[in-house]
Amino acid sequence: MEKDKILERWSEYIKELFDDERKEIEVMKGNFAGPPILKDEVRTAIWKMKNGKATGPDNIAAKQIKALDEVGINKITELLDEIYETGEIPKEMLKSIFIALPKKDGATECELHRTISLMSQVTKILEKSHDESKK
């Protein structure tokens, strides 16, 4: 199979895999904001990040995030609070890199691969700090 056809098949497979056929939800109006994200929640989310993992599209490693000083923690907290208040996530944070790992040696079919997603470290902090705020 030529390279272009292989890439096209993978593209189709990923689209099928992540296709979302749910109806669009009507946007609710009103103030539904909860409490702001706390610096301690951001610190905890950063502390829990695992070193040595592959970077996402931002090319920032967990080790680099963990080296941030108080100013860096404040900036991330401000960004996450703004996202939380507005509901708008910057496009850069929504990008992911998909990697297909074969489930067994010699796998050639798309279905015989496990697909993982590499995402921005700040997106991971957003998810984890949101989880922390629910506790």
Short mmCIF file of N, CA and C in Angstrom, two decimals:
data_model
loop_
_atom_site.label_atom_id
_atom_site.label_comp_id
_atom_site.label_asym_id
_atom_site.label_seq_id
_atom_site.Cartn_x
_atom_site.Cartn_y
_atom_site.Cartn_z
N MET A 1 0.86 -1.18 0.00
CA MET A 1 0.00 0.00 0.00
C MET A 1 0.90 1.24 0.00
N GLU A 2 0.61 2.16 -0.88
CA GLU A 2 1.47 3.34 -0.96
C GLU A 2 1.23 4.27 0.23
N LYS A 3 2.22 5.09 0.51
CA LYS A 3 2.22 5.94 1.70
C LYS A 3 0.98 6.85 1.79
N ASP A 4 0.59 7.48 0.68
CA ASP A 4 -0.58 8.38 0.70
C ASP A 4 -1.86 7.65 1.09
N LYS A 5 -2.02 6.43 0.58
CA LYS A 5 -3.23 5.65 0.90
C LYS A 5 -3.22 5.22 2.37
N ILE A 6 -2.06 4.90 2.88
CA ILE A 6 -1.94 4.52 4.29
C ILE A 6 -2.32 5.71 5.18
N LEU A 7 -1.76 6.87 4.87
CA LEU A 7 -2.08 8.07 5.65
C LEU A 7 -3.56 8.42 5.56
N GLU A 8 -4.13 8.26 4.38
CA GLU A 8 -5.56 8.54 4.19
C GLU A 8 -6.41 7.58 5.03
N ARG A 9 -6.02 6.30 5.05
CA ARG A 9 -6.77 5.31 5.84
C ARG A 9 -6.67 5.63 7.33
N TRP A 10 -5.48 6.02 7.80
CA TRP A 10 -5.33 6.37 9.21
C TRP A 10 -6.17 7.60 9.55
N SER A 11 -6.20 8.55 8.66
CA SER A 11 -7.01 9.75 8.88
C SER A 11 -8.49 9.38 9.01
N GLU A 12 -8.98 8.52 8.12
CA GLU A 12 -10.37 8.05 8.18
C GLU A 12 -10.63 7.32 9.50
N TYR A 13 -9.70 6.45 9.88
CA TYR A 13 -9.86 5.66 11.10
C TYR A 13 -9.96 6.55 12.33
N ILE A 14 -9.07 7.52 12.43
CA ILE A 14 -9.08 8.43 13.58
C ILE A 14 -10.38 9.23 13.62
N LYS A 15 -10.83 9.71 12.46
CA LYS A 15 -12.09 10.45 12.41
C LYS A 15 -13.25 9.58 12.88
N GLU A 16 -13.28 8.32 12.44
CA GLU A 16 -14.34 7.38 12.86
C GLU A 16 -14.24 7.11 14.36
N LEU A 17 -13.03 6.93 14.83
CA LEU A 17 -12.80 6.61 16.24
C LEU A 17 -13.29 7.71 17.16
N PHE A 18 -13.08 8.94 16.76
CA PHE A 18 -13.43 10.07 17.62
C PHE A 18 -14.66 10.83 17.13
N ASP A 19 -15.42 10.23 16.22
CA ASP A 19 -16.63 10.87 15.72
C ASP A 19 -17.63 11.03 16.86
N ASP A 20 -18.21 12.18 16.95
CA ASP A 20 -19.16 12.47 18.02
C ASP A 20 -20.51 12.79 17.39
N GLU A 21 -21.43 11.85 17.52
CA GLU A 21 -22.74 12.01 16.90
C GLU A 21 -23.79 12.56 17.86
N ARG A 22 -23.34 13.01 19.02
CA ARG A 22 -24.30 13.59 19.97
C ARG A 22 -24.85 14.89 19.42
N LYS A 23 -26.06 15.19 19.81
CA LYS A 23 -26.66 16.46 19.40
C LYS A 23 -25.92 17.59 20.09
N GLU A 24 -25.89 18.73 19.40
CA GLU A 24 -25.27 19.90 20.02
C GLU A 24 -26.14 20.35 21.18
N ILE A 25 -25.49 20.71 22.25
CA ILE A 25 -26.20 21.16 23.44
C ILE A 25 -26.48 22.65 23.32
N GLU A 26 -27.69 23.02 23.62
CA GLU A 26 -28.04 24.44 23.58
C GLU A 26 -27.27 25.16 24.68
N VAL A 27 -26.70 26.28 24.31
CA VAL A 27 -25.92 27.06 25.27
C VAL A 27 -26.87 27.65 26.31
N MET A 28 -26.55 27.38 27.56
CA MET A 28 -27.38 27.89 28.65
C MET A 28 -26.88 29.27 29.04
N LYS A 29 -27.80 30.15 29.30
CA LYS A 29 -27.42 31.51 29.70
C LYS A 29 -27.54 31.64 31.20
N GLY A 30 -26.68 32.46 31.75
CA GLY A 30 -26.69 32.68 33.18
C GLY A 30 -25.28 32.58 33.72
N ASN A 31 -25.13 32.82 34.98
CA ASN A 31 -23.83 32.75 35.61
C ASN A 31 -23.71 31.41 36.33
N PHE A 32 -22.91 30.51 35.75
CA PHE A 32 -22.75 29.18 36.32
C PHE A 32 -21.34 28.98 36.88
N ALA A 33 -20.60 30.07 36.99
CA ALA A 33 -19.22 29.97 37.46
C ALA A 33 -19.19 29.52 38.91
N GLY A 34 -18.28 28.62 39.17
CA GLY A 34 -18.05 28.17 40.53
C GLY A 34 -16.91 28.98 41.12
N PRO A 35 -16.34 28.48 42.18
CA PRO A 35 -15.21 29.20 42.78
C PRO A 35 -14.01 29.19 41.84
N PRO A 36 -13.14 30.19 41.95
CA PRO A 36 -11.97 30.23 41.07
C PRO A 36 -11.02 29.06 41.36
N ILE A 37 -10.19 28.76 40.38
CA ILE A 37 -9.18 27.73 40.57
C ILE A 37 -8.10 28.32 41.46
N LEU A 38 -7.71 27.58 42.46
CA LEU A 38 -6.73 28.06 43.43
C LEU A 38 -5.30 27.70 43.01
N LYS A 39 -4.35 28.54 43.44
CA LYS A 39 -2.95 28.25 43.14
C LYS A 39 -2.53 26.90 43.70
N ASP A 40 -3.06 26.54 44.87
CA ASP A 40 -2.72 25.24 45.45
C ASP A 40 -3.20 24.08 44.58
N GLU A 41 -4.36 24.26 43.92
CA GLU A 41 -4.86 23.23 43.01
C GLU A 41 -3.95 23.10 41.79
N VAL A 42 -3.46 24.24 41.30
CA VAL A 42 -2.54 24.23 40.16
C VAL A 42 -1.22 23.59 40.59
N ARG A 43 -0.71 23.98 41.76
CA ARG A 43 0.54 23.39 42.28
C ARG A 43 0.41 21.87 42.41
N THR A 44 -0.71 21.41 42.96
CA THR A 44 -0.93 19.97 43.14
C THR A 44 -0.96 19.27 41.79
N ALA A 45 -1.66 19.86 40.82
CA ALA A 45 -1.74 19.28 39.48
C ALA A 45 -0.34 19.18 38.85
N ILE A 46 0.46 20.22 39.03
CA ILE A 46 1.83 20.22 38.49
C ILE A 46 2.67 19.18 39.21
N TRP A 47 2.57 19.12 40.52
CA TRP A 47 3.35 18.18 41.32
C TRP A 47 3.05 16.73 40.91
N LYS A 48 1.81 16.45 40.53
CA LYS A 48 1.41 15.09 40.16
C LYS A 48 1.82 14.69 38.74
N MET A 49 2.30 15.66 37.96
CA MET A 49 2.70 15.34 36.58
C MET A 49 3.91 14.41 36.60
N LYS A 50 3.92 13.47 35.66
CA LYS A 50 5.01 12.50 35.59
C LYS A 50 6.11 13.01 34.67
N ASN A 51 7.34 12.95 35.16
CA ASN A 51 8.50 13.32 34.34
C ASN A 51 8.79 12.22 33.33
N GLY A 52 9.46 12.60 32.25
CA GLY A 52 9.91 11.60 31.29
C GLY A 52 8.87 11.18 30.27
N LYS A 53 7.68 11.76 30.31
CA LYS A 53 6.64 11.43 29.33
C LYS A 53 6.86 12.27 28.07
N ALA A 54 6.32 11.79 26.96
CA ALA A 54 6.42 12.53 25.70
C ALA A 54 5.72 13.88 25.82
N THR A 55 6.26 14.86 25.12
CA THR A 55 5.63 16.18 25.11
C THR A 55 4.51 16.21 24.08
N GLY A 56 3.62 17.15 24.24
CA GLY A 56 2.53 17.34 23.29
C GLY A 56 2.93 18.34 22.23
N PRO A 57 1.95 18.92 21.54
CA PRO A 57 2.25 19.86 20.46
C PRO A 57 2.97 21.13 20.92
N ASP A 58 2.91 21.45 22.21
CA ASP A 58 3.60 22.65 22.71
C ASP A 58 5.09 22.40 22.97
N ASN A 59 5.50 21.14 22.91
CA ASN A 59 6.90 20.75 23.12
C ASN A 59 7.42 21.12 24.51
N ILE A 60 6.54 21.23 25.48
CA ILE A 60 6.94 21.56 26.85
C ILE A 60 6.87 20.28 27.68
N ALA A 61 7.95 19.97 28.37
CA ALA A 61 8.00 18.76 29.19
C ALA A 61 7.50 19.07 30.60
N ALA A 62 7.00 18.04 31.27
CA ALA A 62 6.53 18.19 32.65
C ALA A 62 7.65 18.74 33.54
N LYS A 63 8.86 18.30 33.29
CA LYS A 63 10.02 18.75 34.06
C LYS A 63 10.16 20.28 33.99
N GLN A 64 9.89 20.85 32.82
CA GLN A 64 9.99 22.30 32.64
C GLN A 64 8.89 23.02 33.42
N ILE A 65 7.69 22.47 33.38
CA ILE A 65 6.56 23.06 34.11
C ILE A 65 6.85 23.02 35.62
N LYS A 66 7.42 21.90 36.08
CA LYS A 66 7.71 21.75 37.51
C LYS A 66 8.78 22.73 37.98
N ALA A 67 9.57 23.26 37.05
CA ALA A 67 10.64 24.20 37.41
C ALA A 67 10.14 25.65 37.52
N LEU A 68 8.85 25.87 37.25
CA LEU A 68 8.31 27.24 37.32
C LEU A 68 8.39 27.81 38.73
N ASP A 69 8.64 29.11 38.80
CA ASP A 69 8.62 29.79 40.09
C ASP A 69 7.20 30.29 40.36
N GLU A 70 7.05 31.09 41.40
CA GLU A 70 5.73 31.58 41.81
C GLU A 70 5.06 32.42 40.71
N VAL A 71 5.86 33.19 39.97
CA VAL A 71 5.31 34.01 38.89
C VAL A 71 4.69 33.10 37.82
N GLY A 72 5.38 32.02 37.48
CA GLY A 72 4.86 31.07 36.50
C GLY A 72 3.58 30.40 36.96
N ILE A 73 3.55 30.00 38.24
CA ILE A 73 2.34 29.39 38.82
C ILE A 73 1.18 30.38 38.75
N ASN A 74 1.47 31.65 39.09
CA ASN A 74 0.43 32.69 39.04
C ASN A 74 -0.12 32.85 37.63
N LYS A 75 0.77 32.87 36.63
CA LYS A 75 0.34 33.05 35.23
C LYS A 75 -0.54 31.89 34.78
N ILE A 76 -0.14 30.68 35.10
CA ILE A 76 -0.96 29.51 34.72
C ILE A 76 -2.30 29.56 35.43
N THR A 77 -2.30 29.92 36.71
CA THR A 77 -3.55 30.02 37.47
C THR A 77 -4.47 31.07 36.85
N GLU A 78 -3.91 32.22 36.49
CA GLU A 78 -4.71 33.28 35.84
C GLU A 78 -5.31 32.79 34.53
N LEU A 79 -4.51 32.09 33.73
CA LEU A 79 -4.99 31.56 32.45
C LEU A 79 -6.13 30.57 32.67
N LEU A 80 -5.94 29.66 33.61
CA LEU A 80 -6.97 28.64 33.87
C LEU A 80 -8.24 29.27 34.42
N ASP A 81 -8.10 30.28 35.27
CA ASP A 81 -9.28 30.99 35.78
C ASP A 81 -10.04 31.67 34.65
N GLU A 82 -9.30 32.28 33.72
CA GLU A 82 -9.95 32.94 32.59
C GLU A 82 -10.71 31.92 31.73
N ILE A 83 -10.10 30.76 31.51
CA ILE A 83 -10.77 29.70 30.76
C ILE A 83 -12.02 29.25 31.49
N TYR A 84 -11.90 29.08 32.79
CA TYR A 84 -13.01 28.62 33.63
C TYR A 84 -14.16 29.62 33.61
N GLU A 85 -13.83 30.91 33.66
CA GLU A 85 -14.86 31.96 33.68
C GLU A 85 -15.53 32.16 32.33
N THR A 86 -14.74 32.11 31.24
CA THR A 86 -15.29 32.39 29.91
C THR A 86 -15.77 31.14 29.18
N GLY A 87 -15.23 29.99 29.56
CA GLY A 87 -15.57 28.76 28.85
C GLY A 87 -14.84 28.63 27.52
N GLU A 88 -13.91 29.53 27.27
CA GLU A 88 -13.17 29.53 26.00
C GLU A 88 -11.74 29.04 26.23
N ILE A 89 -11.40 27.96 25.55
CA ILE A 89 -10.06 27.39 25.65
C ILE A 89 -9.27 27.81 24.42
N PRO A 90 -8.05 28.36 24.61
CA PRO A 90 -7.23 28.75 23.45
C PRO A 90 -7.02 27.57 22.50
N LYS A 91 -7.06 27.84 21.20
CA LYS A 91 -6.94 26.79 20.19
C LYS A 91 -5.67 25.96 20.37
N GLU A 92 -4.58 26.62 20.78
CA GLU A 92 -3.31 25.90 20.95
C GLU A 92 -3.45 24.79 21.99
N MET A 93 -4.30 25.01 22.98
CA MET A 93 -4.47 24.02 24.04
C MET A 93 -5.37 22.87 23.61
N LEU A 94 -6.08 23.02 22.51
CA LEU A 94 -6.98 21.97 22.04
C LEU A 94 -6.31 21.02 21.05
N LYS A 95 -5.10 21.36 20.64
CA LYS A 95 -4.38 20.51 19.68
C LYS A 95 -3.82 19.29 20.39
N SER A 96 -3.88 18.15 19.71
CA SER A 96 -3.31 16.92 20.22
C SER A 96 -2.56 16.22 19.10
N ILE A 97 -1.62 15.40 19.48
CA ILE A 97 -0.91 14.55 18.53
C ILE A 97 -1.36 13.13 18.80
N PHE A 98 -1.86 12.45 17.78
CA PHE A 98 -2.31 11.07 17.94
C PHE A 98 -1.22 10.13 17.46
N ILE A 99 -0.95 9.12 18.26
CA ILE A 99 0.06 8.13 17.93
C ILE A 99 -0.59 6.75 18.03
N ALA A 100 -0.35 5.94 17.01
CA ALA A 100 -0.90 4.58 16.99
C ALA A 100 0.20 3.61 17.40
N LEU A 101 -0.08 2.84 18.44
CA LEU A 101 0.86 1.84 18.93
C LEU A 101 0.29 0.45 18.63
N PRO A 102 1.08 -0.42 17.98
CA PRO A 102 0.55 -1.76 17.67
C PRO A 102 0.28 -2.55 18.95
N LYS A 103 -0.86 -3.24 18.96
CA LYS A 103 -1.21 -4.08 20.11
C LYS A 103 -0.37 -5.34 20.12
N LYS A 104 0.04 -5.78 18.92
CA LYS A 104 0.94 -6.94 18.82
C LYS A 104 1.87 -6.73 17.63
N ASP A 105 2.99 -7.42 17.63
CA ASP A 105 3.99 -7.28 16.57
C ASP A 105 3.38 -7.58 15.21
N GLY A 106 3.77 -6.79 14.23
CA GLY A 106 3.34 -7.03 12.86
C GLY A 106 1.94 -6.55 12.53
N ALA A 107 1.32 -5.83 13.43
CA ALA A 107 -0.05 -5.35 13.20
C ALA A 107 -0.04 -4.37 12.02
N THR A 108 -0.96 -4.61 11.07
CA THR A 108 -1.07 -3.71 9.92
C THR A 108 -2.43 -3.04 9.84
N GLU A 109 -3.45 -3.64 10.44
CA GLU A 109 -4.79 -3.05 10.44
C GLU A 109 -4.87 -1.96 11.50
N CYS A 110 -5.58 -0.89 11.19
CA CYS A 110 -5.75 0.21 12.15
C CYS A 110 -6.33 -0.29 13.47
N GLU A 111 -7.29 -1.19 13.37
CA GLU A 111 -7.99 -1.69 14.56
C GLU A 111 -7.08 -2.48 15.50
N LEU A 112 -5.93 -2.90 15.00
CA LEU A 112 -5.00 -3.67 15.82
C LEU A 112 -3.95 -2.77 16.49
N HIS A 113 -4.28 -1.49 16.56
CA HIS A 113 -3.42 -0.51 17.21
C HIS A 113 -4.18 0.18 18.33
N ARG A 114 -3.45 0.61 19.33
CA ARG A 114 -4.01 1.42 20.40
C ARG A 114 -3.60 2.86 20.10
N THR A 115 -4.58 3.74 20.11
CA THR A 115 -4.30 5.14 19.78
C THR A 115 -4.17 5.95 21.06
N ILE A 116 -3.05 6.66 21.18
CA ILE A 116 -2.88 7.54 22.33
C ILE A 116 -2.84 8.99 21.84
N SER A 117 -3.14 9.89 22.73
CA SER A 117 -3.17 11.31 22.40
C SER A 117 -2.18 12.05 23.28
N LEU A 118 -1.30 12.81 22.66
CA LEU A 118 -0.37 13.66 23.40
C LEU A 118 -0.94 15.07 23.38
N MET A 119 -1.13 15.63 24.57
CA MET A 119 -1.72 16.97 24.64
C MET A 119 -0.80 17.93 25.38
N SER A 120 -1.11 19.19 25.27
CA SER A 120 -0.36 20.25 25.92
C SER A 120 -0.28 20.02 27.43
N GLN A 121 0.86 20.33 28.02
CA GLN A 121 1.02 20.20 29.48
C GLN A 121 0.04 21.11 30.22
N VAL A 122 -0.20 22.30 29.68
CA VAL A 122 -1.12 23.23 30.35
C VAL A 122 -2.55 22.68 30.29
N THR A 123 -2.89 21.98 29.22
CA THR A 123 -4.21 21.34 29.13
C THR A 123 -4.34 20.27 30.22
N LYS A 124 -3.26 19.53 30.44
CA LYS A 124 -3.28 18.51 31.50
C LYS A 124 -3.46 19.17 32.87
N ILE A 125 -2.80 20.31 33.07
CA ILE A 125 -2.95 21.03 34.34
C ILE A 125 -4.38 21.49 34.51
N LEU A 126 -4.99 21.98 33.43
CA LEU A 126 -6.40 22.40 33.48
C LEU A 126 -7.28 21.24 33.92
N GLU A 127 -7.10 20.08 33.31
CA GLU A 127 -7.90 18.90 33.67
C GLU A 127 -7.69 18.51 35.13
N LYS A 128 -6.42 18.43 35.52
CA LYS A 128 -6.11 17.97 36.88
C LYS A 128 -6.53 18.98 37.94
N SER A 129 -6.35 20.27 37.66
CA SER A 129 -6.74 21.28 38.66
C SER A 129 -8.26 21.33 38.78
N HIS A 130 -8.95 21.09 37.67
CA HIS A 130 -10.41 21.02 37.72
C HIS A 130 -10.83 19.82 38.57
N ASP A 131 -10.15 18.69 38.39
CA ASP A 131 -10.43 17.51 39.21
C ASP A 131 -10.17 17.80 40.68
N GLU A 132 -9.06 18.50 40.96
CA GLU A 132 -8.72 18.85 42.35
C GLU A 132 -9.79 19.73 42.97
N SER A 133 -10.35 20.65 42.18
CA SER A 133 -11.34 21.58 42.74
C SER A 133 -12.65 20.87 43.08
N LYS A 134 -12.87 19.70 42.50
CA LYS A 134 -14.09 18.93 42.79
C LYS A 134 -13.99 18.17 44.11
N LYS A 135 -12.76 17.99 44.60
CA LYS A 135 -12.56 17.18 45.82
C LYS A 135 -13.02 17.92 47.05
#
